[in-house]
Short mmCIF file of C-alpha atoms and ligand atoms in Angstrom, two decimals:
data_model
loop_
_atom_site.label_atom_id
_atom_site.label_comp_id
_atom_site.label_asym_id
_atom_site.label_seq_id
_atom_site.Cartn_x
_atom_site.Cartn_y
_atom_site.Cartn_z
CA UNK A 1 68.30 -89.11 -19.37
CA UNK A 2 65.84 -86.34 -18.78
CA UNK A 3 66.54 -83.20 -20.04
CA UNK A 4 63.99 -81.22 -18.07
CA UNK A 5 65.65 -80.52 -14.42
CA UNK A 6 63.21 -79.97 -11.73
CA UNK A 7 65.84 -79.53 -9.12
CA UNK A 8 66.04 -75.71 -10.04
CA UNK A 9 62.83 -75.11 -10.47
CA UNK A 10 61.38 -76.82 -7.57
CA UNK A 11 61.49 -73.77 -4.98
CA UNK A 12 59.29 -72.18 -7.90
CA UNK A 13 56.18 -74.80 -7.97
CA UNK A 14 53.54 -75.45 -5.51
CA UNK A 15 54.24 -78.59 -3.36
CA UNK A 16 51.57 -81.05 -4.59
CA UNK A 17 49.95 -78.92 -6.94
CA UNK A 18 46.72 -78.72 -8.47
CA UNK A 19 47.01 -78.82 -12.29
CA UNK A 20 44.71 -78.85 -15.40
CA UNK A 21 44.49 -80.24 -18.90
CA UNK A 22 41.71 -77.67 -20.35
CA UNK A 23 41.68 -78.97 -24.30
CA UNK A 24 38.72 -76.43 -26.35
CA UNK A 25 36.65 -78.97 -28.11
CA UNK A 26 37.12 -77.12 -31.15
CA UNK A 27 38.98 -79.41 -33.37
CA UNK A 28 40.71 -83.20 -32.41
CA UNK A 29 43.47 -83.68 -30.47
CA UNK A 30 46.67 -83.23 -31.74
CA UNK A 31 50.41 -83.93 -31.11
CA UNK A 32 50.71 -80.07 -29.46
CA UNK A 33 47.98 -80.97 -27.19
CA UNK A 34 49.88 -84.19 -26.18
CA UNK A 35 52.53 -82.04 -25.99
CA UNK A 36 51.32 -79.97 -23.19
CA UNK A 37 49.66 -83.21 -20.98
CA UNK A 38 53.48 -84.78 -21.22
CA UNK A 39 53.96 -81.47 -19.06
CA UNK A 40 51.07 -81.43 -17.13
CA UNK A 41 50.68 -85.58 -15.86
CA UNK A 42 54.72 -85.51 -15.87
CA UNK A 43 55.08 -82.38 -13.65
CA UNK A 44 51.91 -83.45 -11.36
CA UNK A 45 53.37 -86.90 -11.23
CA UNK A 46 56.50 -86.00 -10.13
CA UNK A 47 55.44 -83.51 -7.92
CA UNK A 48 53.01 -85.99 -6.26
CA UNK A 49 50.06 -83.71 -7.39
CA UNK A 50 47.01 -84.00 -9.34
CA UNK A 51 45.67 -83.54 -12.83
CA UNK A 52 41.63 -82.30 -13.84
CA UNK A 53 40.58 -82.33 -17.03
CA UNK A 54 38.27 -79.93 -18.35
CA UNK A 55 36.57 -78.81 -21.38
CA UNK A 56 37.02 -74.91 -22.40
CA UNK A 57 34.16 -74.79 -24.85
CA UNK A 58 33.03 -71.30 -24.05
CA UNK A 59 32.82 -71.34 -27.85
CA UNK A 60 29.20 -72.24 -28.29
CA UNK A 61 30.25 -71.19 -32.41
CA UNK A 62 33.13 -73.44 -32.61
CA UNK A 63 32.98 -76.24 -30.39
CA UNK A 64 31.27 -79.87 -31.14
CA UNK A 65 30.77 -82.81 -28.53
CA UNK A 66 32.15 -85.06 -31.07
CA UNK A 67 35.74 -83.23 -31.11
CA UNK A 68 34.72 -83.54 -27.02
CA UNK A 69 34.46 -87.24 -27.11
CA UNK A 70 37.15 -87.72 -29.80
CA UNK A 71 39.37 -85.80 -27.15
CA UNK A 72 38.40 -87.70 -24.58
CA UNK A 73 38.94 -91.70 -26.83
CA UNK A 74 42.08 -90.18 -27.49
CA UNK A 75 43.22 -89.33 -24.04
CA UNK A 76 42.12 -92.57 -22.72
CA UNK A 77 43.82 -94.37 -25.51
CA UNK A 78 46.93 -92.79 -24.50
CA UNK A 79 47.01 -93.66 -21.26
CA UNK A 80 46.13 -90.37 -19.76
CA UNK A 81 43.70 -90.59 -16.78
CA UNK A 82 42.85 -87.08 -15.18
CA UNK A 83 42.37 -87.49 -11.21
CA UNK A 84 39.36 -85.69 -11.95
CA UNK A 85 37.30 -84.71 -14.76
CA UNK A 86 37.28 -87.83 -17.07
CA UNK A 87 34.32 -89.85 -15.47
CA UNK A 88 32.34 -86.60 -14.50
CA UNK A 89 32.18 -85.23 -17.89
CA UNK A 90 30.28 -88.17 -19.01
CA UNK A 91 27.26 -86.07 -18.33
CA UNK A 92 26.44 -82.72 -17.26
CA UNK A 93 29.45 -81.24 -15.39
CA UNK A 94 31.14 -78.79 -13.70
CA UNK A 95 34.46 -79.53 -15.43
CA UNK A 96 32.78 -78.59 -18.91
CA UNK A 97 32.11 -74.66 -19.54
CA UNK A 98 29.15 -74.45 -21.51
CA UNK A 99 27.47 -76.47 -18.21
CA UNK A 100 28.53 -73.42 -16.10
CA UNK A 101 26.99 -69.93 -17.42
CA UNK A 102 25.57 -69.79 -13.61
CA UNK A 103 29.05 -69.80 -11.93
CA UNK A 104 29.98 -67.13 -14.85
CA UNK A 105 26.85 -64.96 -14.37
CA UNK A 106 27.30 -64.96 -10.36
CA UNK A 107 31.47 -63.95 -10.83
CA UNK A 108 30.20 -61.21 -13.90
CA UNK A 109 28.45 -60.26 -11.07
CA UNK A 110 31.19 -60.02 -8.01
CA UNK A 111 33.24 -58.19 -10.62
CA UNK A 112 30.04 -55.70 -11.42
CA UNK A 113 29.47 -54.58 -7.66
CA UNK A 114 32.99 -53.07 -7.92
CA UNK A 115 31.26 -50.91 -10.53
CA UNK A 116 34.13 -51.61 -13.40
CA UNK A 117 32.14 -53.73 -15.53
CA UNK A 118 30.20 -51.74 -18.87
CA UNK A 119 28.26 -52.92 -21.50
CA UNK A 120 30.22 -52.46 -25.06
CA UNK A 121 28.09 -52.23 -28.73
CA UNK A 122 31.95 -52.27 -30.58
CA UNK A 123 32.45 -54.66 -33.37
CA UNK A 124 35.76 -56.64 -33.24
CA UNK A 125 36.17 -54.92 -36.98
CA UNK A 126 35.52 -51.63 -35.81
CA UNK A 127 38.15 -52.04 -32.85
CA UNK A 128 41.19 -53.02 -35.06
CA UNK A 129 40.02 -50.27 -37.40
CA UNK A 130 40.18 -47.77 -34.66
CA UNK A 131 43.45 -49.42 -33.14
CA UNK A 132 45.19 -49.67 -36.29
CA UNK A 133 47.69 -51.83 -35.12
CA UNK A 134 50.16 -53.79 -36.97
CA UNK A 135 48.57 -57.84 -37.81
CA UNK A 136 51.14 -59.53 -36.05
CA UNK A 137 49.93 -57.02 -32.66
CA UNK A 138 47.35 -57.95 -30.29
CA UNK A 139 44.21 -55.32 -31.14
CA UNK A 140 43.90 -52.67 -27.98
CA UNK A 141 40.49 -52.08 -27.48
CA UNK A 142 40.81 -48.21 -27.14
CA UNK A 143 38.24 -47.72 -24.59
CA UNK A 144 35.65 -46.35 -26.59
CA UNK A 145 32.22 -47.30 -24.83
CA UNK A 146 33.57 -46.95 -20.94
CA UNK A 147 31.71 -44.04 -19.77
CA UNK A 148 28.88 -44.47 -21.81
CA UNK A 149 27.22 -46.43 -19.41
CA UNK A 150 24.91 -48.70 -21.95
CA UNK A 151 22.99 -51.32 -19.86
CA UNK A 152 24.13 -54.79 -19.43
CA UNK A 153 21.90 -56.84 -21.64
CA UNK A 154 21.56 -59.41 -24.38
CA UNK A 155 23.28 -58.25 -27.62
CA UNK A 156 26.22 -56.11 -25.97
CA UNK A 157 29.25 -57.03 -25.09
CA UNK A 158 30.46 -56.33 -21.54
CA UNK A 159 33.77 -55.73 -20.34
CA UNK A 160 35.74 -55.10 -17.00
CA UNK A 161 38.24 -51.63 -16.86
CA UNK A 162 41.99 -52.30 -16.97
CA UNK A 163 44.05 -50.11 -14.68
CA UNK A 164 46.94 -49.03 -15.66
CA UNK A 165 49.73 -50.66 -13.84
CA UNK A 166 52.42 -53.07 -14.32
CA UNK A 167 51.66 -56.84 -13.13
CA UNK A 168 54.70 -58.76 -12.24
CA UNK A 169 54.94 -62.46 -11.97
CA UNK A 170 57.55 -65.72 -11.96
CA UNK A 171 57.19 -67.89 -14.69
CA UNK A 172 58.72 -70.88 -13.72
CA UNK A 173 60.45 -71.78 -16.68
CA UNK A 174 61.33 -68.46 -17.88
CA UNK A 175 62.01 -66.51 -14.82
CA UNK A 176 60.40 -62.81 -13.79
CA UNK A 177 58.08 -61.08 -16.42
CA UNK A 178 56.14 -57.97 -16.11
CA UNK A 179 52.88 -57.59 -18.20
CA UNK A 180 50.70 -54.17 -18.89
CA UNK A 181 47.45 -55.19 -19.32
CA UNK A 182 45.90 -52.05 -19.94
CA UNK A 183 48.65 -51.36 -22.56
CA UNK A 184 48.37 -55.06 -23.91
CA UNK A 185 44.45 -55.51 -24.58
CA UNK A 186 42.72 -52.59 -22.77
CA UNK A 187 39.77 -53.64 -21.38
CA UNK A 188 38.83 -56.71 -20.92
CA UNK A 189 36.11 -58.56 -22.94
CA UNK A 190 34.30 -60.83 -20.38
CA UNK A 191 31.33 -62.14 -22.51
CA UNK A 192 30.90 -60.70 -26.50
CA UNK A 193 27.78 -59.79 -27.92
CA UNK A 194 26.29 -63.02 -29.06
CA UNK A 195 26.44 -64.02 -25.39
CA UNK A 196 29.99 -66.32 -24.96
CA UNK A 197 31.79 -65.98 -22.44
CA UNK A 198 35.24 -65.39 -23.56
CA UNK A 199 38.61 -67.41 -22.65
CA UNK A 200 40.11 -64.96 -20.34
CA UNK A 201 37.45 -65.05 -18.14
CA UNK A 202 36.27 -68.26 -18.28
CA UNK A 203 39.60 -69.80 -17.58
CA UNK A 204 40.06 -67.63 -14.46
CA UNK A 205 37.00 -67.89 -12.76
CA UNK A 206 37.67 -72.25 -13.35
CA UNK A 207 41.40 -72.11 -12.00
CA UNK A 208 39.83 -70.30 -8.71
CA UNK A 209 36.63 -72.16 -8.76
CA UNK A 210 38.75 -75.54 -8.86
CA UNK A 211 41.76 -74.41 -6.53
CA UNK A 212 44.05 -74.90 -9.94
CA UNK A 213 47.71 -73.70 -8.35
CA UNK A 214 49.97 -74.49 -10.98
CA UNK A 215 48.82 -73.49 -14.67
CA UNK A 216 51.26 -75.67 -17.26
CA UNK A 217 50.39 -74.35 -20.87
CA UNK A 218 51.95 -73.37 -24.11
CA UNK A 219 54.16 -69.95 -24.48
CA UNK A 220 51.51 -68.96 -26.99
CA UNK A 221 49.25 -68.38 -24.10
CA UNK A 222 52.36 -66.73 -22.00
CA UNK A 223 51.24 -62.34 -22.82
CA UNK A 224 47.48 -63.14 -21.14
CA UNK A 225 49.14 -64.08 -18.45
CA UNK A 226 49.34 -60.73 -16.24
CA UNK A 227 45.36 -60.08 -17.43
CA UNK A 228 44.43 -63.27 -15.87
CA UNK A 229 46.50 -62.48 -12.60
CA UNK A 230 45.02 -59.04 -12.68
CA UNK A 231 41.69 -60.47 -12.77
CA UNK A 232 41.72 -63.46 -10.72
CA UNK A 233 42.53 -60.73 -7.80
CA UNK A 234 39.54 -58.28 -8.82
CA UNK A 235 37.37 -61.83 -8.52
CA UNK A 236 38.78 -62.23 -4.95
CA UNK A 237 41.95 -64.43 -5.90
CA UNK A 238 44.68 -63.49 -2.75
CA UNK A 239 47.22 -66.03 -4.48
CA UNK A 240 47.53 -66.32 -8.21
CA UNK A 241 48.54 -70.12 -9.65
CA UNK A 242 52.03 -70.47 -10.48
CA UNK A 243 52.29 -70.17 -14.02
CA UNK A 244 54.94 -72.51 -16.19
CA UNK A 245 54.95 -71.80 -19.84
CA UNK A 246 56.83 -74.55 -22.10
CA UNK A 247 58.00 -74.07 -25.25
CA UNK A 248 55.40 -75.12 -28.52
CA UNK A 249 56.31 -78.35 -30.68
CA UNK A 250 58.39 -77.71 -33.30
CA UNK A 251 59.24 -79.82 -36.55
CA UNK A 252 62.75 -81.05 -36.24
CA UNK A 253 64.11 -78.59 -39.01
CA UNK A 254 62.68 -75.70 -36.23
CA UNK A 255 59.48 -74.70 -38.55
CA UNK A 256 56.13 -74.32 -36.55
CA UNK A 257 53.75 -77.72 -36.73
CA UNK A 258 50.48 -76.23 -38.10
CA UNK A 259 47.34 -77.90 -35.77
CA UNK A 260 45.69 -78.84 -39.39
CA UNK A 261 48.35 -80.22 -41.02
CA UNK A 262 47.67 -84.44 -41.31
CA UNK A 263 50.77 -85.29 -39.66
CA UNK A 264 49.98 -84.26 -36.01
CA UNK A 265 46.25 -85.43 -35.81
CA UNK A 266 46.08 -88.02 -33.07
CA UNK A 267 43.29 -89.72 -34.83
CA UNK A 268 45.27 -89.74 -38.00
CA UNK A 269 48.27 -91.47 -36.38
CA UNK A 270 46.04 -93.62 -35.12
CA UNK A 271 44.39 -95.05 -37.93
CA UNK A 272 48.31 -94.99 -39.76
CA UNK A 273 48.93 -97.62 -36.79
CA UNK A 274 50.69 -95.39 -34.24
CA UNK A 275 50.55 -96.87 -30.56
CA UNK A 276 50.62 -95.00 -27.59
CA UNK A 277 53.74 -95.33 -27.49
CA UNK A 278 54.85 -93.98 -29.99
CA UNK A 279 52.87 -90.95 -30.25
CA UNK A 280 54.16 -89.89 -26.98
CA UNK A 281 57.69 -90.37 -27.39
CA UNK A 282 56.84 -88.28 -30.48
CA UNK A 283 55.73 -85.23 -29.33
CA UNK A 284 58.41 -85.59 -26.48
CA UNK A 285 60.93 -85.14 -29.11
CA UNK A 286 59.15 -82.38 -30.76
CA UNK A 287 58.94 -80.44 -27.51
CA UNK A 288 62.56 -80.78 -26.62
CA UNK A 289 61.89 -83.22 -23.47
CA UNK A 290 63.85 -86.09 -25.68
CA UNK A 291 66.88 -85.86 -28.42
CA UNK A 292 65.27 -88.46 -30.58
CA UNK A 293 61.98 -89.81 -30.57
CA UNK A 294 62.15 -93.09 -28.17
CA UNK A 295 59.03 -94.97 -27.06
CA UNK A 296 57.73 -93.89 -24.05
CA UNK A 297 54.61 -95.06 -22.32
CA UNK A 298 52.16 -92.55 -20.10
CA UNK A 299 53.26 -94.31 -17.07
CA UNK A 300 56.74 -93.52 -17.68
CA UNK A 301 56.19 -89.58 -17.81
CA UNK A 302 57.30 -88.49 -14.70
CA UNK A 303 60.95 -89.78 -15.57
CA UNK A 304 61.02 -86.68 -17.98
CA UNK A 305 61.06 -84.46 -14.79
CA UNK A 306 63.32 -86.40 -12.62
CA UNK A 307 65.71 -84.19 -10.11
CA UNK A 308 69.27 -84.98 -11.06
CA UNK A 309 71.82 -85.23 -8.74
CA UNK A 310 73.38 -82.36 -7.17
N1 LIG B 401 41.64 -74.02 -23.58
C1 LIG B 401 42.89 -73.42 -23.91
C2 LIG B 401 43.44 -74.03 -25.20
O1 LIG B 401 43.01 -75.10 -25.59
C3 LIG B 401 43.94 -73.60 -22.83
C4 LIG B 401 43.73 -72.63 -21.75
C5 LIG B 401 44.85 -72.45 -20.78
O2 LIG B 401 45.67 -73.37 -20.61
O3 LIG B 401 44.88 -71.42 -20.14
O4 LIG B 401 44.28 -73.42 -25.81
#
C-alpha cells in the first residue's frame, strides 16, 4: 500500500513532466541520494514523464570523476536508467557542468546587460564577520561592494542585486511558501573568486537550458528556492518548474543519517552483499514511502505514487 497519494497533488504537477537527478560528484552515492531518485523515477514514472541525469560539479575543488563514475556504477546497478543523461555523459557533455562554462559565461552575460551584475573582492570570512549572524543562520551578504563598480575579471567574485520583494510559490508537497531573497542571502553569488560557478546559478540556468518543469529534491534545498525562481525570471524564465520538496532520510529512532557515516554508502552496502533490492526498499523506509523496509525493485517504483481510490 503506498503511502504517498498523488491524487491530491496531481492538479499541482506538470502533466508529463520533465525531471532531473543532478547528484554533485563530490563524494559516492549514498542511501539519501537513492532516496531522492525513489522520488524522482517514481513521480516521472507515474506521471508518464521523464528523468535526465546530470552532474552538478561546478565544484572544480571538490569534485572527482571517480565519485562521477562510482555514481554512475551505482545507479546502473540499481536499476536506475535516466531517459537522458546516462549514455551522453560518457564523454564530454552537456549534462555535466564543468563541460558548460560557455552556456554560464553567455547567461552571466544576459543577466549583466540588465546592468545588476558587480564584481565583489569580499572573503566568505569577512562576510559572516560583518553579518554576524547566528551559525545555524544562512550568512547575508550585506551588500558591501554593490556600488563600487570593480570590473568583472579573474580573481573577483561577481554577483547579481537582490530586490527586495517577497517571492511566492506552491510547493507541492508542502503547500504555499513565500521566500525573501534579499532578506535570506542578499545578493547573489553567481561565480566566486577562484572562478566556480556557484550552485544557485548553475542549477538554474540547467533547469531552463534543459526545459526541467518539475524540480523533486530534498527539504534541505527547500529556503533557495524563491532565489532560484527570482533568478530563473531575471534569465528570461516566464514559468518557473514546479518545485516538490520531500522530506530527508531519517534513522528509524528519528536522528539525522550523516552522508559519511558507513552505514548509508551505496558502495559499502554493496560490498556487505546488499542487492538492489534491498537497498531500495531501504531508503524507502527511511524516507517514509514504506512502514518497514520490504524489497522493492526499480521497476516497481512507480507503485509508491499510485492514485488511490476516491
Ligand atoms: N546537486 C545538488 C545536490 O547534490 C542538487 C541540486 C538540486 O536538486 O537543486 O545536492
Amino acid at each position: 500500500m503506498p503511502s504517498f497519494d498523488l491524487t491530491a497533488l496531481r492538479a499541482r504537477l506538470p502533466a508529463r513532466p520533465i525531471t532531473r537527478f543532478a547528484p554533485s560528484p563530490t563524494g559516492f552515492l549514498h542511501l539519501g541520494h537513492v532516496a531522492n531518485a525513489i522520488y524522482v523515477w517514481g513521480i516521472a514514472r507515474a506521471l508518464g514523464g521523464r528523468v535526465l541525469l546530470r552532474m552538478e560539479d561546478h565544484d572544480r575543488g571538490r569534485s572527482r570523476p571517480e565519485y562521477e563514475r562510482a555514481i554512475l556504477d551505482d545507479l546502473e546497478w540499481l536499476g536506475l536508467a535516466p531517459h537522458v543523461g546516462a549514455a551522453e555523459l560518457r564523454g564530454p557533455s552537456s549534462y555535466r557542468q564543468s563541460d558548460c562554462g560557455e552556456l554560464y559565461r553567455a547567461a552571466l552575460a544576459t543577466l549583466a546587460r540588465s546592468g545588476r551584475v558587480y564584481g565583489c573582492d569580499c572573503s566568505r570570512k569577512g562576510i559572516a564577520a560583518e553579518a554576524g549572524d547566528a551559525a545555524d543562520q544562512e550568512t547575508r551578504y550585506p551588500g558591501r561592494c554593490r556600488g563600487r563598480e570593480l570590473p568583472l575579471e579573474d580573481g573577483r567574485g561577481i554577483r547579481v542585486v537582490m530586490e527586495p520583494g517577497a517571492v511566492p510559490f506552491t510547493d507541492a508537497l508542502l503547500g504555499a511558501m513565500t521566500q525573501s531573497p534579499a532578506e535570506q542571502c542578499g545578493d547573489l553569488l553567481l561565480r566566486d573568486r577562484t572562478g566556480n560557478w556557484t550552485y544557485q546559478f548553475a542549477v538554474v540556468v540547467d533547469d531552463l537550458r534543459h526545459a526541467v518543469d518539475l524540480v523533486i529534491r530534498g527539504e534541505d534545498l527547500l529556503s533557495s528556492t524563491g532565489r532560484q525562481i527570482r533568478l530563473a525570471g531575471m534569465l528570461g524564465r516566464e514559468q518557473p518548474p514546479v518545485f516538490l520538496h520531500h522530506p530527508l532520510i531519517r534513522k528509524p529512532d528519528g536522528a539525522k543519517l550523516s552522508k559519511s557515516s558507513g552505514d548509508t554508502g551505496i558502495g559499502e552496502l554493496r560490498a556487505a552483499g546488499a542487492t538492489p533490492q534491498t537497498v531500495l526498499g531501504r531508503a524507502a523506509w527511511l524516507t517514509g514511502l514504506l512502514d518497514s523496509p520490504e524489497r522493492m525493485s526499480a521497476g516497481e517504483l512507480e507503485s509508491l505514487f499510485a492514485e488511490r481510490e476516491a
